[in-house]
Structure formats: C-alpha cells, structure tokens
Amino acid sequence: RRFAAIYGRAGRIVGVLGFNRPRHVMRYRALIEQGASFDEALAAEF
C-alpha cells in the first residue's frame, strides 16, 4: 500500500504524511517551504 496525505491551515499546505511515497513527500516538503497554497499542492503533477 502507498499513500501521501497533505495537511493545510489557513489555505496553505503545512504538513505531509507518506507511506511508501518518498518522492511525493519530498516534493510536498518543497512546496511547504515555498509557502504554496493548498490548491497549488493539489494541482501539482507528480
């Protein structure tokens, strides 16, 4: 099984939890550092 879950607050992505999805987690972490919106994170192509 594999999944990645993102968490948001005030319209921004603030956390990511992944299981067997290291690439997704690293990319979402980069979006967190950039201050990406939750909508931008959902639209990201991985």
Coordinates of C-alpha atoms in Angstrom, one line a residue:
R1 CA 0.0 0.0 0.0
R2 CA 1.1 3.5 -0.7
F3 CA -0.3 6.9 0.1
A4 CA 0.5 10.6 0.7
A5 CA -1.7 12.9 2.7
I6 CA -1.3 16.7 2.9
Y7 CA -2.4 18.9 5.7
G8 CA -3.4 22.5 5.4
R9 CA -4.1 25.5 7.5
A10 CA -5.4 29.0 6.5
G11 CA -5.3 28.0 2.8
R12 CA -1.6 26.8 2.9
I13 CA -0.1 23.4 2.9
V14 CA 1.6 22.9 6.3
G15 CA 2.3 19.1 6.5
V16 CA 2.7 15.9 4.6
L17 CA 2.5 12.3 5.7
G18 CA 3.5 9.5 3.4
F19 CA 3.8 5.7 3.4
N20 CA 5.9 4.2 0.6
R21 CA 5.8 7.5 -1.3
P22 CA 9.2 9.2 -0.7
R23 CA 9.2 11.2 -3.9
H24 CA 5.8 12.6 -3.2
V25 CA 6.8 13.5 0.4
M26 CA 10.0 15.3 -0.8
R27 CA 8.1 17.3 -3.4
Y28 CA 5.4 18.3 -1.0
R29 CA 8.0 19.3 1.5
A30 CA 9.5 21.6 -1.1
L31 CA 6.0 23.2 -1.6
I32 CA 5.7 23.7 2.1
E33 CA 9.0 25.6 2.1
Q34 CA 7.8 27.7 -0.7
G35 CA 4.6 28.6 1.1
A36 CA 2.4 27.0 -1.6
S37 CA -1.4 27.2 -1.2
F38 CA -3.4 24.1 -0.6
D39 CA -4.9 24.4 -4.1
E40 CA -1.4 24.6 -5.7
A41 CA -0.4 21.5 -3.8
L42 CA -3.4 19.6 -5.0
A43 CA -2.8 20.7 -8.6
A44 CA 0.9 19.7 -8.5
E45 CA 1.8 17.0 -11.0
F46 CA 3.9 14.2 -9.5

